[in-house]
Tab-separated table of C-alpha atoms in Angstrom:
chain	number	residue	atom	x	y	z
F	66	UNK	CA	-3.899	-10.181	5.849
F	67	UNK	CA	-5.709	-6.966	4.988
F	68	UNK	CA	-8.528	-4.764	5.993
F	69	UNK	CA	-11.022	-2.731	3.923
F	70	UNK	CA	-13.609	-0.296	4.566
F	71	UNK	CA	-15.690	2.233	2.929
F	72	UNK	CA	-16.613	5.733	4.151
F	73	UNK	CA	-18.655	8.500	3.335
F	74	UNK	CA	-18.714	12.357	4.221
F	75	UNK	CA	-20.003	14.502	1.336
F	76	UNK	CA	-18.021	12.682	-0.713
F	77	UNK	CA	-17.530	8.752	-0.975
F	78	UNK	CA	-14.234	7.421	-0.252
F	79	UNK	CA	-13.138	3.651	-0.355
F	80	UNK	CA	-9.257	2.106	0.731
F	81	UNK	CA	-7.660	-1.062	2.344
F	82	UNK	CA	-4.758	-1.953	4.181
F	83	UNK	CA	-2.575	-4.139	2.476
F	84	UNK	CA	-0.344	-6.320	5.290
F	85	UNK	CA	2.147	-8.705	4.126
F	86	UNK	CA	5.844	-9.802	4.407
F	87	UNK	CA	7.225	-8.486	1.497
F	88	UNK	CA	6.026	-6.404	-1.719
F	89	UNK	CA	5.559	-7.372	-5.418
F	90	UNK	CA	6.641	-3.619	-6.450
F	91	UNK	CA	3.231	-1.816	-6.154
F	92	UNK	CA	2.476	1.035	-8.245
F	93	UNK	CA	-0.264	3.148	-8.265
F	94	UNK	CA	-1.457	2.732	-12.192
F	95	UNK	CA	-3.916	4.447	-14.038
F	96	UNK	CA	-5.370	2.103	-17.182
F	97	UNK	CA	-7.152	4.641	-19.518
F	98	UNK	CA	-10.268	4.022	-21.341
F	99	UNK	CA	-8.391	2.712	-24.658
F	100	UNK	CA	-6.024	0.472	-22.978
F	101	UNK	CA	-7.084	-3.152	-24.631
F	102	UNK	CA	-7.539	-5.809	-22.153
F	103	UNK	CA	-7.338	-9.655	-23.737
F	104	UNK	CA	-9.580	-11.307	-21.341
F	105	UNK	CA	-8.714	-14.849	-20.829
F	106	UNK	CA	-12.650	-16.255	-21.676
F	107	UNK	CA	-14.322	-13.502	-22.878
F	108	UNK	CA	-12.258	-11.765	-25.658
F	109	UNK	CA	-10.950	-8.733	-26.028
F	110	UNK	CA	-12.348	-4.902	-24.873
F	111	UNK	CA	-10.897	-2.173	-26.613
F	112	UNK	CA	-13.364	0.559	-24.881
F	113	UNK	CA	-14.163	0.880	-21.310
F	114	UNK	CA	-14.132	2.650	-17.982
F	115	UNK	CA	-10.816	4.159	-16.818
F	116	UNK	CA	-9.586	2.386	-13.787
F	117	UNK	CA	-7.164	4.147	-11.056
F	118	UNK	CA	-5.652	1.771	-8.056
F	119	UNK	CA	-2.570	-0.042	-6.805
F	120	UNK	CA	-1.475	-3.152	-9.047
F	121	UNK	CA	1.632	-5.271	-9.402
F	122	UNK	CA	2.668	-4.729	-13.664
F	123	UNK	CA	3.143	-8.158	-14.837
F	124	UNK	CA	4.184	-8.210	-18.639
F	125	UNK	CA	2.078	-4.262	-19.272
F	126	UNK	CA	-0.793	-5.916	-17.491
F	127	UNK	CA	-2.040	-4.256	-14.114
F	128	UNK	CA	-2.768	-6.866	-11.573
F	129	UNK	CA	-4.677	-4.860	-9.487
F	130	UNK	CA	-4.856	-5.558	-5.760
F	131	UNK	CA	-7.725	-2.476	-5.296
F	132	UNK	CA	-9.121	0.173	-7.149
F	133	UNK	CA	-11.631	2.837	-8.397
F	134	UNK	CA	-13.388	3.411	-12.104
F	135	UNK	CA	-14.570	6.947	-12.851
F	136	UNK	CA	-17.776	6.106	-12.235
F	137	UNK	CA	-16.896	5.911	-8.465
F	138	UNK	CA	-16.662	2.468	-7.807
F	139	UNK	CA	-14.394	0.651	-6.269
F	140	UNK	CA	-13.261	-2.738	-5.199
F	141	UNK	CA	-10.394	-4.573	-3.676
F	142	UNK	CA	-9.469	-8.265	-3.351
F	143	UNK	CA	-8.405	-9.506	0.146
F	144	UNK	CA	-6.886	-12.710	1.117
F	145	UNK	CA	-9.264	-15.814	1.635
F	146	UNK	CA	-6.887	-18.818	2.121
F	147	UNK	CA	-8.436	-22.066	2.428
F	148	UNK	CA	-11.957	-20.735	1.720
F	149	UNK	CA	-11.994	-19.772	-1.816
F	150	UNK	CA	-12.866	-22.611	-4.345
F	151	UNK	CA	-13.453	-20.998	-8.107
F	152	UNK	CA	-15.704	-22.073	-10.589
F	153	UNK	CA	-15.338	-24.313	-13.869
F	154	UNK	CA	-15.723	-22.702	-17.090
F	155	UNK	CA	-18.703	-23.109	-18.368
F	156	UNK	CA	-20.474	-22.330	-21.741
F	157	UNK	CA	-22.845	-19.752	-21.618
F	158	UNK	CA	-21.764	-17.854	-18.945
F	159	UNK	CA	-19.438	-14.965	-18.415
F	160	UNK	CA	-16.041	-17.329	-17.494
F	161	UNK	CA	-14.029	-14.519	-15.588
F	162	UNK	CA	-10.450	-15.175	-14.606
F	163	UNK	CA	-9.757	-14.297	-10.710
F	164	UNK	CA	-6.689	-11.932	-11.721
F	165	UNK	CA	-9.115	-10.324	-14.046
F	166	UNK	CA	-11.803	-9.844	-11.917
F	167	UNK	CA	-11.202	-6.297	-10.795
F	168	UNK	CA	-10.968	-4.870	-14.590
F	169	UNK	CA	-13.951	-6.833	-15.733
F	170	UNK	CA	-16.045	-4.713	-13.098
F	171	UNK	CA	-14.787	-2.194	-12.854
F	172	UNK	CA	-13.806	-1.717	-16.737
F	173	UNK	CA	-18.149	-2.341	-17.428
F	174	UNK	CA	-20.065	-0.725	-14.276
F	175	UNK	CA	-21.021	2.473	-12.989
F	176	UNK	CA	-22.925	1.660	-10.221
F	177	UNK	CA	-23.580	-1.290	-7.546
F	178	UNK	CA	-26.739	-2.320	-9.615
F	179	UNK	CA	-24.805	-2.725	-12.606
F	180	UNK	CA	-22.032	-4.598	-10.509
F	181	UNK	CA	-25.317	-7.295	-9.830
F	182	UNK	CA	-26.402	-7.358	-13.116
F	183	UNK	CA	-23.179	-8.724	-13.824
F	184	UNK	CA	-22.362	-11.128	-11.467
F	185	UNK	CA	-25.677	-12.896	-11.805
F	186	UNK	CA	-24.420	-14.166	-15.366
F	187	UNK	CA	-20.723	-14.467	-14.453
F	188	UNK	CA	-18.284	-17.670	-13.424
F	189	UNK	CA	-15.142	-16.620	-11.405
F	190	UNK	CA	-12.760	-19.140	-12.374
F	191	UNK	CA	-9.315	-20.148	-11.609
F	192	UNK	CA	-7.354	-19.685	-14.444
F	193	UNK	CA	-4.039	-18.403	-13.742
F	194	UNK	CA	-1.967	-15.560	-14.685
F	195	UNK	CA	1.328	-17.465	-15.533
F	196	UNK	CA	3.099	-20.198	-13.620
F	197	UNK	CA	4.923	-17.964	-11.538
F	198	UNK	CA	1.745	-16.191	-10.590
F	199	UNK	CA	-0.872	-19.110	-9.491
F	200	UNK	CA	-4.648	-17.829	-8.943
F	201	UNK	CA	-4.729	-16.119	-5.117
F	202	UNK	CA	-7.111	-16.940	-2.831
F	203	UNK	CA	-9.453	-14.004	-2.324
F	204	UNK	CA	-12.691	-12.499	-1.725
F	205	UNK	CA	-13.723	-8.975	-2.647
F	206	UNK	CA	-15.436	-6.106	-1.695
F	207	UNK	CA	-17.191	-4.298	-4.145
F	208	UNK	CA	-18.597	-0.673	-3.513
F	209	UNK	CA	-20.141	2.535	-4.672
F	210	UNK	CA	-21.683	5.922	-2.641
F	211	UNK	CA	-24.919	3.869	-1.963
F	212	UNK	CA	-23.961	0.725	-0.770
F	213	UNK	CA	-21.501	-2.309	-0.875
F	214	UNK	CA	-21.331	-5.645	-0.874
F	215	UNK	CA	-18.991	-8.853	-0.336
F	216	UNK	CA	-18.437	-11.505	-3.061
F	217	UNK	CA	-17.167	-14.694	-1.953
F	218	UNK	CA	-16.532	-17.936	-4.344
F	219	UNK	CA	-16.341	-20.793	-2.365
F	220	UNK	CA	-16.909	-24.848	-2.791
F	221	UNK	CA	-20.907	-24.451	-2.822
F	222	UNK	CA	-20.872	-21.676	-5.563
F	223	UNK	CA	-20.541	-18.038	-5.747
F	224	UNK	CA	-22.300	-15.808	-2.627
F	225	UNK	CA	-23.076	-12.082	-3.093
F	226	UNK	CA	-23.626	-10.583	0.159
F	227	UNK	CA	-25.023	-7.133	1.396
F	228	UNK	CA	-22.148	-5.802	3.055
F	229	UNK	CA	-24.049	-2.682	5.678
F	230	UNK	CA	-20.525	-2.211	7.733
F	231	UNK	CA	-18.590	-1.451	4.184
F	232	UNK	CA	-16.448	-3.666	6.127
F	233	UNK	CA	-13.906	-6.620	4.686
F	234	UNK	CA	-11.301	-8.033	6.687
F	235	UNK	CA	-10.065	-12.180	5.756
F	236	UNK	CA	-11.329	-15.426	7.082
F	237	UNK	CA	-13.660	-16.264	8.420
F	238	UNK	CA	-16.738	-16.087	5.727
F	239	UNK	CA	-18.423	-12.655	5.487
F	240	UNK	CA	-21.351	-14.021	6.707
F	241	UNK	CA	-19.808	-15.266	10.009
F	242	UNK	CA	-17.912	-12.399	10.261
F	243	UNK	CA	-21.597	-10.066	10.572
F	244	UNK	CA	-22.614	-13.078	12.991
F	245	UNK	CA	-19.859	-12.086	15.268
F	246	UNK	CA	-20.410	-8.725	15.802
F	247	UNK	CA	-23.368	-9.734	18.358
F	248	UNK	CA	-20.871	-10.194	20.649
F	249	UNK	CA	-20.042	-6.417	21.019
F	250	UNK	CA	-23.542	-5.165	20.520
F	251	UNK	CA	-23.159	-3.647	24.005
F	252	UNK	CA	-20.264	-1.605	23.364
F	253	UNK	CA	-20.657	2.386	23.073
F	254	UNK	CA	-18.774	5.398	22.094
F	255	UNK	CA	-20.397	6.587	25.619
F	256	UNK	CA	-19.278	6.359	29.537
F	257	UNK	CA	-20.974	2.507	30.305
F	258	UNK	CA	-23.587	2.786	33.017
F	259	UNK	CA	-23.621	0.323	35.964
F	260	UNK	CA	-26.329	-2.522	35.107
F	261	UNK	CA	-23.814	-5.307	36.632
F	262	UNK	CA	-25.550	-4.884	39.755
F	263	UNK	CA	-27.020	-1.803	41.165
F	264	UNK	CA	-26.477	-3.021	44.733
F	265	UNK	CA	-22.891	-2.280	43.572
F	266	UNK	CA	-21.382	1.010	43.410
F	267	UNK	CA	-19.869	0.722	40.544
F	268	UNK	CA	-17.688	3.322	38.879
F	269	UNK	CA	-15.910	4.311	35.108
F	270	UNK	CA	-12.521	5.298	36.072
F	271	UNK	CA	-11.213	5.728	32.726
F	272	UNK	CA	-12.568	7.485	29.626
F	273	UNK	CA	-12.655	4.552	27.112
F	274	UNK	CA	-15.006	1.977	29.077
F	275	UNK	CA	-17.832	1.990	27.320
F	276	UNK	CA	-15.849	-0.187	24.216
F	277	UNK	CA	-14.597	-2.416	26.999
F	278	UNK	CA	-13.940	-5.870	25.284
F	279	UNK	CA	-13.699	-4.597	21.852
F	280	UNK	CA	-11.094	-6.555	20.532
F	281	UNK	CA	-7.677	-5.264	19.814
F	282	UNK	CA	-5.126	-8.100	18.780
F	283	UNK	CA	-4.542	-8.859	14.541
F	284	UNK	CA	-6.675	-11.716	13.819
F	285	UNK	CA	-9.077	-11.025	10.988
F	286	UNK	CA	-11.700	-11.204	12.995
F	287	UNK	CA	-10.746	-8.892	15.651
F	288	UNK	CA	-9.859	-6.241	12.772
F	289	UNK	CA	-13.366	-6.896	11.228
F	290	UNK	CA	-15.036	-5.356	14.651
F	291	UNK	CA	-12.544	-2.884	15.134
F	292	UNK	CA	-13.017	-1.019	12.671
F	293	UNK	CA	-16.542	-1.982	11.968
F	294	UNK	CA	-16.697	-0.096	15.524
F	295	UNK	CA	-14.815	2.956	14.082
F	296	UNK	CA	-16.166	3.441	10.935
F	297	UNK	CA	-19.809	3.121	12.224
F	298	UNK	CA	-18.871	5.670	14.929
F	299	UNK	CA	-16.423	7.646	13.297
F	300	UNK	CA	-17.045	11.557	13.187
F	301	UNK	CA	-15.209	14.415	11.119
F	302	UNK	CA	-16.130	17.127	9.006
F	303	UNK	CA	-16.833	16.991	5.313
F	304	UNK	CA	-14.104	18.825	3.649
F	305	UNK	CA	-11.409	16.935	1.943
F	306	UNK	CA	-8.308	17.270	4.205
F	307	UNK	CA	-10.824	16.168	6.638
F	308	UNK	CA	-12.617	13.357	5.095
F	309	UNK	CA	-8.968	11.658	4.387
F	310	UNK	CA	-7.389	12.222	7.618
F	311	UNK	CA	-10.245	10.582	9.244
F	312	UNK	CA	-10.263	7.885	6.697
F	313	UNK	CA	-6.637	7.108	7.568
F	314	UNK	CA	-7.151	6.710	11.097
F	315	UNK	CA	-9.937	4.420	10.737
F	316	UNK	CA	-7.669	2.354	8.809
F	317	UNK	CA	-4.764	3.282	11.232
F	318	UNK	CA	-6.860	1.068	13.871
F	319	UNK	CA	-5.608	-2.309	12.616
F	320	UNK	CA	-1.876	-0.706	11.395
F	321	UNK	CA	0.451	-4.123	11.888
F	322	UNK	CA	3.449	-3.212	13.141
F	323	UNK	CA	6.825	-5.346	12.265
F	324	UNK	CA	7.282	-7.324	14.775
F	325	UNK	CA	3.862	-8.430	15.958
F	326	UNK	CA	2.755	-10.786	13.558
F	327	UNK	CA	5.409	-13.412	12.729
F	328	UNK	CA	4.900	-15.680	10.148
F	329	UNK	CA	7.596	-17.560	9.420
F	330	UNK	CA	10.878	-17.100	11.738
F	331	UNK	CA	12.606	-13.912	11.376
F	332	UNK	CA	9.538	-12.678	8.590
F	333	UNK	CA	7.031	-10.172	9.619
F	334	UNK	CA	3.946	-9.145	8.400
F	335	UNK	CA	3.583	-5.389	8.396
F	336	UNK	CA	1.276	-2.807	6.773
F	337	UNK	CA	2.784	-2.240	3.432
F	338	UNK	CA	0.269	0.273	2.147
F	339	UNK	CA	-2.749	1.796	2.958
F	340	UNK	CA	-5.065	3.410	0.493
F	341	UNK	CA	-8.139	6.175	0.399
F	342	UNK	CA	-9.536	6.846	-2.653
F	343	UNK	CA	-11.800	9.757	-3.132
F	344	UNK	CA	-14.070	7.466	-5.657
F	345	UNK	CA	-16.147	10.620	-6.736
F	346	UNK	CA	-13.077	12.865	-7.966
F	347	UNK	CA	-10.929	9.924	-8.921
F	348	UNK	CA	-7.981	10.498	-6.675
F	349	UNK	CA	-5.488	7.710	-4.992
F	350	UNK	CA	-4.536	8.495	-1.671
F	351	UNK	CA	-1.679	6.512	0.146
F	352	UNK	CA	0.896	6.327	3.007
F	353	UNK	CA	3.336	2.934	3.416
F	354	UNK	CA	5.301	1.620	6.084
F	355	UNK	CA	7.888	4.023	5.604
F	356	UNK	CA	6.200	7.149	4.790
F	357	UNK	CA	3.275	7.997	6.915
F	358	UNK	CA	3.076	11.748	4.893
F	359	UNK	CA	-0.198	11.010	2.145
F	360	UNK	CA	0.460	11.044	-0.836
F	361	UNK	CA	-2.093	11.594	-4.050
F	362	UNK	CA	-2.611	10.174	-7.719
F	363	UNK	CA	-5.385	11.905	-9.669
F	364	UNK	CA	-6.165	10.062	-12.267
F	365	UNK	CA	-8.179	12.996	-14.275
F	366	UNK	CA	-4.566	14.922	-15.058
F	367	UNK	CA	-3.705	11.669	-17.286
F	368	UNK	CA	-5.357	11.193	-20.522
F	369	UNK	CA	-7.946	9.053	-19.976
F	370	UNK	CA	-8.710	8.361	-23.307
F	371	UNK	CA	-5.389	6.836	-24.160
F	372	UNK	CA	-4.052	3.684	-24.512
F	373	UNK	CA	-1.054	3.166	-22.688
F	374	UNK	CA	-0.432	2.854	-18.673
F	375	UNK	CA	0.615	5.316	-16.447
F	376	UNK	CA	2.463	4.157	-13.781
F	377	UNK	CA	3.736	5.851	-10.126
F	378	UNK	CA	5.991	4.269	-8.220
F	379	UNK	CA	5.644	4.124	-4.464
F	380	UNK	CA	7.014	7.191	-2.168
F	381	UNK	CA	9.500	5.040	0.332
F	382	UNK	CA	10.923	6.797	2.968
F	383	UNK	CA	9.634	8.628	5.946
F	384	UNK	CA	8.824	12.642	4.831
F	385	UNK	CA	9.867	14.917	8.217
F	386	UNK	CA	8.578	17.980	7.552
F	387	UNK	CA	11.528	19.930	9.924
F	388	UNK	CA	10.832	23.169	11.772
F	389	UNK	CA	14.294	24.321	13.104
């Protein structure tokens, strides 16, 4: 299960959480403008937008999980078991693999209104990487400075929705997920004031009370309002230090921690990675399980008019900074 989220100080900055049992062997990979991507539908492209994110390398091909173009924006693909139904191919339209979904975007748009443009003439179909890497069940949030939204591919069709929380956790579907957050409409970075009953004096004895029943277990919907609460209250300055520190504790809300989350005996979902990507300079932030010190990609000190991948292995391994 993961969590996404956009955020915005005087720059624009996009990330997820990635929680799972076990890792493919992420690397951060840059694919330059001239790297040629053999689309399984729609031919080949040659030319396009230089993409920066975290992917799994399957046979030189980076199967991205989320990322950034240099236009500054970005997208990510979260988990949507038992809710995701892809389309047939069909002639005519743009037929769009769901492993190639991210590059296709990404690779082609340079802002959210270009990112509409082409999804109203696209099919996102189910074609599959190889046998050993069947099509995953996901949704995806798409995003630029301006605005975001949610793109789910279910049994009734394809829905595009206006995402206002930059917000993207797993099931249920977006939609419900907005529906939900009635429930907490009450909630308040402020002390709560006694409307119970006045005849009652009563009192906040804790700092805290006025998020009272905001919800803080691992279910995807309980992540969705956490940090839809955080992000939409979240304060910091706008400096870049700043910007990402605050970035990572939003995230840092809905950290899984092994242990918690058991999903099959003795196998524990944890936060493998989370990401912040300052989509305006085109720089990949991370920590992982292991190593909470950040750690940065920039994808502008590669040539981005190249043709070939560059690839960064993961930092493992917590970073103490000692002072004695």
């Amino acid at each position: 299960m993961c969590t996404a989220a956009t955020y915005k100080t005087k720059d624009f900055y996009f990330g997820r959480t990635l929680d799972y049992e076990f890792s493919y062997g992420d690397e951060i990979t840059v694919t330059p403008r001239k790297f040629p991507f053999e689309f399984r539908h729609m031919g080949k492209r040659d030319s396009h937008y230089a993409i920066i994110g975290m992917a799994h390398v399957a046979g030189g091909y980076p199967l991205y999980y989320d990322a950034i173009n240099e236009k500054g924006v970005g997208m990510a693909g979260l988990n949507f078991v038992g809710n995701a139904v892809y389309q047939a191919v069909e002639a005519g339209r743009d037929n769009v693999a769901q492993f190639e979904f991210i590059p296709w975007i990404l690779g082609q748009c340079a802002d959210l209104d270009e990112v509409r443009a082409l999804l109203d003439r696209m099919n996102l179909v189910g074609t599959p990487f190889s046998e050993q890497l069947p099509s995953a069940q996901l949704h995806w949030i798409i995003a630029d400075r301006n605005a975001a939204i949610t793109v789910e591919c279910m049994a009734d069709g394809m829905h595009i929705h206006e995402n206002p929380v930059g917000v993207l956790t797993n099931n249920p579907p977006f939609e419900t997920q907005m529906f939900l957050l009635n429930n907490y409409q009450g909630l308040s970075p402020k002390q709560p004031e006694n409307t119970f009953a006045e005849q009652l004096q009563l009192q906040s004895y804790s700092r805290g009370m006025g998020a009272l029943g905001l919800p803080g277990d691992l279910s995807s919907a309980s992540r969705f309002a956490k940090v839809a609460f955080t992000k939409m209250n979240s304060k910091s300055g706008d400096s870049e230090a700043e910007s990402i520190s605050q970035f990572f504790h939003i995230l840092g809300s809905v950290d899984q921690q092994r242990g918690c989350c058991e999903v099959t005996d003795g196998k524990y979902e944890i936060t493998l990675y989370t990401s912040c990507c300052n989509a305006d300079k085109g720089i990949y932030y991370y920590t992982t399980y292991e190593n909470h010190q950040i750690t940065g990609v920039d994808m502008h000190h590669c040539d981005l008019d190249g043709s070939e991948l560059f690839r960064y292995p993961l930092v493992q391994g917590e970073q103490i900074h000692w002072m004695n």
